XYZ file of C-alpha atoms in Angstrom:
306
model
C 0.000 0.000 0.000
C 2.862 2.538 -0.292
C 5.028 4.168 2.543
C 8.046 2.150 1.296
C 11.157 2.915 2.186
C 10.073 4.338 6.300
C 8.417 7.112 5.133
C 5.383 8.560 7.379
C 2.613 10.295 6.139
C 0.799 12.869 7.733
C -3.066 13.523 7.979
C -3.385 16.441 5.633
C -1.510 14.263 2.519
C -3.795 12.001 2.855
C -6.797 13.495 3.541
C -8.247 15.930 0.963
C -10.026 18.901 2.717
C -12.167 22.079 1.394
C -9.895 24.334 -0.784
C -9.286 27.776 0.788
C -10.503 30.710 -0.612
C -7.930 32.953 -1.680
C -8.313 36.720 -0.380
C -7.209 39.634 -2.676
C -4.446 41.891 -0.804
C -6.506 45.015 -0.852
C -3.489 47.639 -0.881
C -2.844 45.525 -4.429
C -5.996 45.979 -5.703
C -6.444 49.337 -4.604
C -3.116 50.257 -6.546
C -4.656 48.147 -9.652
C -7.486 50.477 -9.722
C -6.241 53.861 -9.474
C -2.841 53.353 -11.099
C -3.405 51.214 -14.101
C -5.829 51.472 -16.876
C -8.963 49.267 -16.886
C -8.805 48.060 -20.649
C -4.895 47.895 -21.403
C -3.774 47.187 -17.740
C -1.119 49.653 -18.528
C 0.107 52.994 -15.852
C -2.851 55.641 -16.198
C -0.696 58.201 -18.712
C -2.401 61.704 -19.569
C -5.008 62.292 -20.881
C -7.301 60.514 -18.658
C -10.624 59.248 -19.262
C -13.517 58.592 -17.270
C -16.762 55.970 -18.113
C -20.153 56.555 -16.497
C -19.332 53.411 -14.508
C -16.415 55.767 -13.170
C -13.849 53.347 -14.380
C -10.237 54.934 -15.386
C -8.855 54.792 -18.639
C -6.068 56.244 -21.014
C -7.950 57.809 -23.745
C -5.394 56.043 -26.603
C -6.448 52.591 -24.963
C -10.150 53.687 -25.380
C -9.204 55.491 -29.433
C -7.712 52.020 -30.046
C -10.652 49.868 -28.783
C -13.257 51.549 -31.035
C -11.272 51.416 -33.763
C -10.706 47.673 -33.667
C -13.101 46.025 -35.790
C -12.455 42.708 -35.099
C -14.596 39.961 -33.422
C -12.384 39.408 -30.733
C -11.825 42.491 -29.030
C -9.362 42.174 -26.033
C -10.640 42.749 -22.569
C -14.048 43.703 -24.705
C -16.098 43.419 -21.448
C -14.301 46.345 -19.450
C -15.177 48.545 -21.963
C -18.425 46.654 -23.798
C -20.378 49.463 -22.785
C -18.409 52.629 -24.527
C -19.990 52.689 -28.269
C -18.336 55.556 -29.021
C -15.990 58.894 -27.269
C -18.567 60.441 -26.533
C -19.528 58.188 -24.092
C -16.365 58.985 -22.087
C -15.411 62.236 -20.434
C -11.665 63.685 -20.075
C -10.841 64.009 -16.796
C -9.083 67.281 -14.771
C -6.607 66.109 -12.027
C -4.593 68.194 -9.822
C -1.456 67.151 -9.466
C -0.073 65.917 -6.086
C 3.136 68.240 -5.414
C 4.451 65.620 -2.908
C 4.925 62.667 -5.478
C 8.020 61.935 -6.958
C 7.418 59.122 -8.832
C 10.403 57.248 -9.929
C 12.592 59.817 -9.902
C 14.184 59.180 -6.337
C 14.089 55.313 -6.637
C 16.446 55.213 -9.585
C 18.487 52.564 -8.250
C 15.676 50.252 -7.008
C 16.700 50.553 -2.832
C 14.222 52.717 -2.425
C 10.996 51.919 -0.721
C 7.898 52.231 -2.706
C 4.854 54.342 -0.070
C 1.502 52.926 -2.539
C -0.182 55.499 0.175
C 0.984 58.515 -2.101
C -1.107 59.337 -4.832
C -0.227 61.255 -8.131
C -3.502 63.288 -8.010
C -4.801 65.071 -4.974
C -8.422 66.427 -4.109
C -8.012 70.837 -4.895
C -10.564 71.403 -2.275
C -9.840 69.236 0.723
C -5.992 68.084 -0.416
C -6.821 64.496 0.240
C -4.541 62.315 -1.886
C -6.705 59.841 -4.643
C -5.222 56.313 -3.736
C -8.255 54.861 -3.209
C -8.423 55.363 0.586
C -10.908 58.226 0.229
C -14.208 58.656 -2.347
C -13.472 60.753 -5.057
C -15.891 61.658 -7.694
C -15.828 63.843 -11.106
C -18.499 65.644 -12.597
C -19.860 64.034 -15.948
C -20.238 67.909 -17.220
C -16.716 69.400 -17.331
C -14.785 67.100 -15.769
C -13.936 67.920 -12.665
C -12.184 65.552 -9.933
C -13.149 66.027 -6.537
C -13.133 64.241 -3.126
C -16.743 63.284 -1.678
C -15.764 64.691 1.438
C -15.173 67.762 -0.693
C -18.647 67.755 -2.084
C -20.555 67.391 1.095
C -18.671 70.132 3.112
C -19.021 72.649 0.189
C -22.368 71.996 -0.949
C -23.200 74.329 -4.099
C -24.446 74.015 -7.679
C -21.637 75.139 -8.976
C -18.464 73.456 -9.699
C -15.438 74.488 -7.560
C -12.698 75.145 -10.297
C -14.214 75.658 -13.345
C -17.976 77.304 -11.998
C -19.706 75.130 -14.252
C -23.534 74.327 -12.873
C -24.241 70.611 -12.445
C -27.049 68.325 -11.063
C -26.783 65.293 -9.083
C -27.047 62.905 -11.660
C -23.723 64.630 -13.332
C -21.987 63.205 -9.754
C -20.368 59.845 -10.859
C -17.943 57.933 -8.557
C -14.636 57.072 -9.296
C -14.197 53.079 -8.852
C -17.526 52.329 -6.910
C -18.258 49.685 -5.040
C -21.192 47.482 -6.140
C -24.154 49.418 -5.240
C -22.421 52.334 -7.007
C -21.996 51.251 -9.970
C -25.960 49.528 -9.933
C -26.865 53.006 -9.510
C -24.683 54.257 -12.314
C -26.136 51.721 -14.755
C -29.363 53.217 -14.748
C -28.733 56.483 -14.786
C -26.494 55.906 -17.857
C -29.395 54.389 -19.378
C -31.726 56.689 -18.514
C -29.135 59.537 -19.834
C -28.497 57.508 -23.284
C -32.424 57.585 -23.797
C -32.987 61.142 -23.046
C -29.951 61.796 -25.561
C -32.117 59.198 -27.990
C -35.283 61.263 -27.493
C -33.701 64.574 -28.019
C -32.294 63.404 -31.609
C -35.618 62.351 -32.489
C -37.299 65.640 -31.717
C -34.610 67.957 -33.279
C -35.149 65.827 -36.139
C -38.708 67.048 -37.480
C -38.260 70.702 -36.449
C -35.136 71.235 -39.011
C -37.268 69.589 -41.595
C -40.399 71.857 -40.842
C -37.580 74.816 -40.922
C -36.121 74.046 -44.455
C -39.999 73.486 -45.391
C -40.936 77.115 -44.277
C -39.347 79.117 -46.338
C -40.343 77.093 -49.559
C -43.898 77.147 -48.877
C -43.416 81.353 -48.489
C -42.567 81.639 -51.539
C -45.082 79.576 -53.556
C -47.840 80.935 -51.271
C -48.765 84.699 -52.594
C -48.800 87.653 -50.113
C -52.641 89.367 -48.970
C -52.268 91.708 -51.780
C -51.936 89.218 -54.737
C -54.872 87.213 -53.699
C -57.914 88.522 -55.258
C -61.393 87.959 -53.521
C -64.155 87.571 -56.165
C -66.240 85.699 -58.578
C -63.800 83.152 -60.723
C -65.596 84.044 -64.159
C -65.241 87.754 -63.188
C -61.695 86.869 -62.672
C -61.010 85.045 -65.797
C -62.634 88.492 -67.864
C -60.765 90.682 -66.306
C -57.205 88.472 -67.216
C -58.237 88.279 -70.907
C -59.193 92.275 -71.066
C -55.440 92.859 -69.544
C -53.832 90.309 -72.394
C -55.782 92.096 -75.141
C -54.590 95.666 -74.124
C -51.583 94.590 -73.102
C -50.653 93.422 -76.743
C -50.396 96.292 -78.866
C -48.078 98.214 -76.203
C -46.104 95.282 -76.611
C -45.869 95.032 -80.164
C -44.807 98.787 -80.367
C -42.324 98.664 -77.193
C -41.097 95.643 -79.633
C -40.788 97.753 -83.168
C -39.514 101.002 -81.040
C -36.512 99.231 -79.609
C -35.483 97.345 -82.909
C -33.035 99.385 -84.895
C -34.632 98.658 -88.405
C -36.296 101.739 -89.768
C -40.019 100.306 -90.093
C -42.895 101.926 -90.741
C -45.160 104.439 -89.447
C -48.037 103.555 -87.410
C -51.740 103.665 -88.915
C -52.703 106.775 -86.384
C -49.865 109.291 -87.215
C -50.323 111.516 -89.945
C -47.608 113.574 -92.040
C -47.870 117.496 -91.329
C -46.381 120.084 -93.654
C -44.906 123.323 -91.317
C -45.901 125.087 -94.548
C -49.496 124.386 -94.133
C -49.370 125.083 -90.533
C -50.933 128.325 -88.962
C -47.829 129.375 -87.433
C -46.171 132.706 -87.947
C -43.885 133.482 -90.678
C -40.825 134.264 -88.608
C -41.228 130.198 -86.790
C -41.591 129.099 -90.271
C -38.719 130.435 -91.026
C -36.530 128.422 -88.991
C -37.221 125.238 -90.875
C -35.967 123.722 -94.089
C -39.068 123.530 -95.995
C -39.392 127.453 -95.580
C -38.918 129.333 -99.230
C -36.625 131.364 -97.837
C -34.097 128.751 -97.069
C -34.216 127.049 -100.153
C -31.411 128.452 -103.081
C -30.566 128.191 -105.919
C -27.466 125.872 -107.522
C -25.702 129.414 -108.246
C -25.957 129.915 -104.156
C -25.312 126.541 -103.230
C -22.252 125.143 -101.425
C -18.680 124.923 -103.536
C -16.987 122.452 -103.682
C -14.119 123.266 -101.383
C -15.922 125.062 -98.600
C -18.538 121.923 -97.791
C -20.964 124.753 -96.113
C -23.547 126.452 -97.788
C -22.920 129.688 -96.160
C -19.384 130.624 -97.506
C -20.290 131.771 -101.086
């Protein structure tokens, strides 16, 4: 049956208990969260985006995801609910003055303090390592600490004086409950947007349709109020008088020497009962007509040098 050789056993190599359940180190998980992106797993790098889960990512890993068309997205289910950029929101941090990074552990004997945070609260101070609520407003952006928020209660935000509601108020890396709460009102806030589309949608057709219909439709004073047979008369007594002044506008502009209209009659100043001295002042008058012997010569070309 085994044991050759004069070795013992012990209970617990023989005897299979219940597996234990293996606990998360919280201070590593905590780090996870507010250090590292949710979708690449890669350090949190400006700029810094925001979901309306209030889940951290770097707005390249987010570019990147959207762009990839393929079936198998990686990590897809971090980010399955961001359809597009606009469904994230750019965050502004203030930076924490007492970080240094990795500039004074450059030869790795340094110990690491995971209690400082890169980004501090601008109200309060607190640092954001995940020891203290923080929360950013969905409007402009804003980072803030809870504690912040509930001292300093206005409508207003504190940097940028933006007005926001309390729906705007998402929380940054939520437990549970949070983000329960968060998943409806990003529903709710996706069909509002939905709704608004649909509305905006008829009025800018009924506004490119108003100013057509203005023009075909004739103004007070061009609609005439009457009988339509009384109407009709009256159009064909305006074609019918309107013809001849048209015909006559027509042979009046032509340059073509055409001939004189049926009404005017040829008048002699001779025959006329006008005085002698106005006759005189025409052509036709006896007095200037001459004879060949007092006509123009030939070299002066005016009939008044002779």
């Amino acid at each position: 049956m085994g044991c050759d050789g004069g070795t013992i056993p012990k209970r617990h190599e023989l005897v299979k208990g219940p597996k234990k359940v293996e606990k998360v180190d919280k201070d590593a998980e905590l780090v996870a969260q507010w250090n590292y992106c949710t979708l690449s797993q890669e350090i949190l790098r400006r700029p810094i985006v925001a979901c309306e889960l209030g889940r951290l990512y770097n707005k390249d890993a987010v570019i990147e995801f959207l762009l990839d068309k393929s079936a198998e997205k990686a990590l897809g289910k971090a980010a399955s609910h961001i359809k597009s950029i606009k469904n994230v929101t750019e965050l502004k941090l203030s930076d924490n003055p007492a970080w240094e990074g990795d500039k004074g552990n450059t030869k790795g004997d340094k110990h690491d303090d995971l209690q400082r945070a890169r980004f501090i609260c601008p109200v309060v101070g607190l640092e954001m390592n995940g020891r203290h609520r923080f929360c950013f407003l969905w409007c402009c952006g804003c980072v803030f600490s809870e504690r912040a928020l509930k001292e300093i209660k206005a409508e207003v935000c504190h940097t940028c004086g933006a007005a926001f509601q309390d729906d705007d108020v998402i929380v940054l890396n939520g437990t549970k409950e949070d983000v329960d709460v968060l998943k409806t009102r990003m529903e709710e806030r996706r069909l509002r947007a939905k709704l608004e589309k649909k509305t905006k949608k008829p009025k800018a057709a009924e506004s490119v349709s108003k100013p057509d219909a203005s023009e075909e439709v004739p103004g007070p004073s061009k609609v005439k109020t009457g009988k339509p047979e009384e109407a009709s008369l009256d159009s064909r007594e305006k074609k019918t008088n309107l013809a001849p002044r048209s015909t006559a506008t027509n042979e009046s502009s032509s340059g073509k020497a055409g001939k004189p209209m049926c009404g005017a009659i040829k008048r002699s100043i001779a025959d006329s009962e006008e005085s002698e001295a106005y006759k005189s002042l025409f052509t036709t008058h006896s007095s200037a007509k001459r004879s060949k012997e007092e006509s123009a010569h030939w070299v002066t070309h005016t009939s008044y040098c002779f």
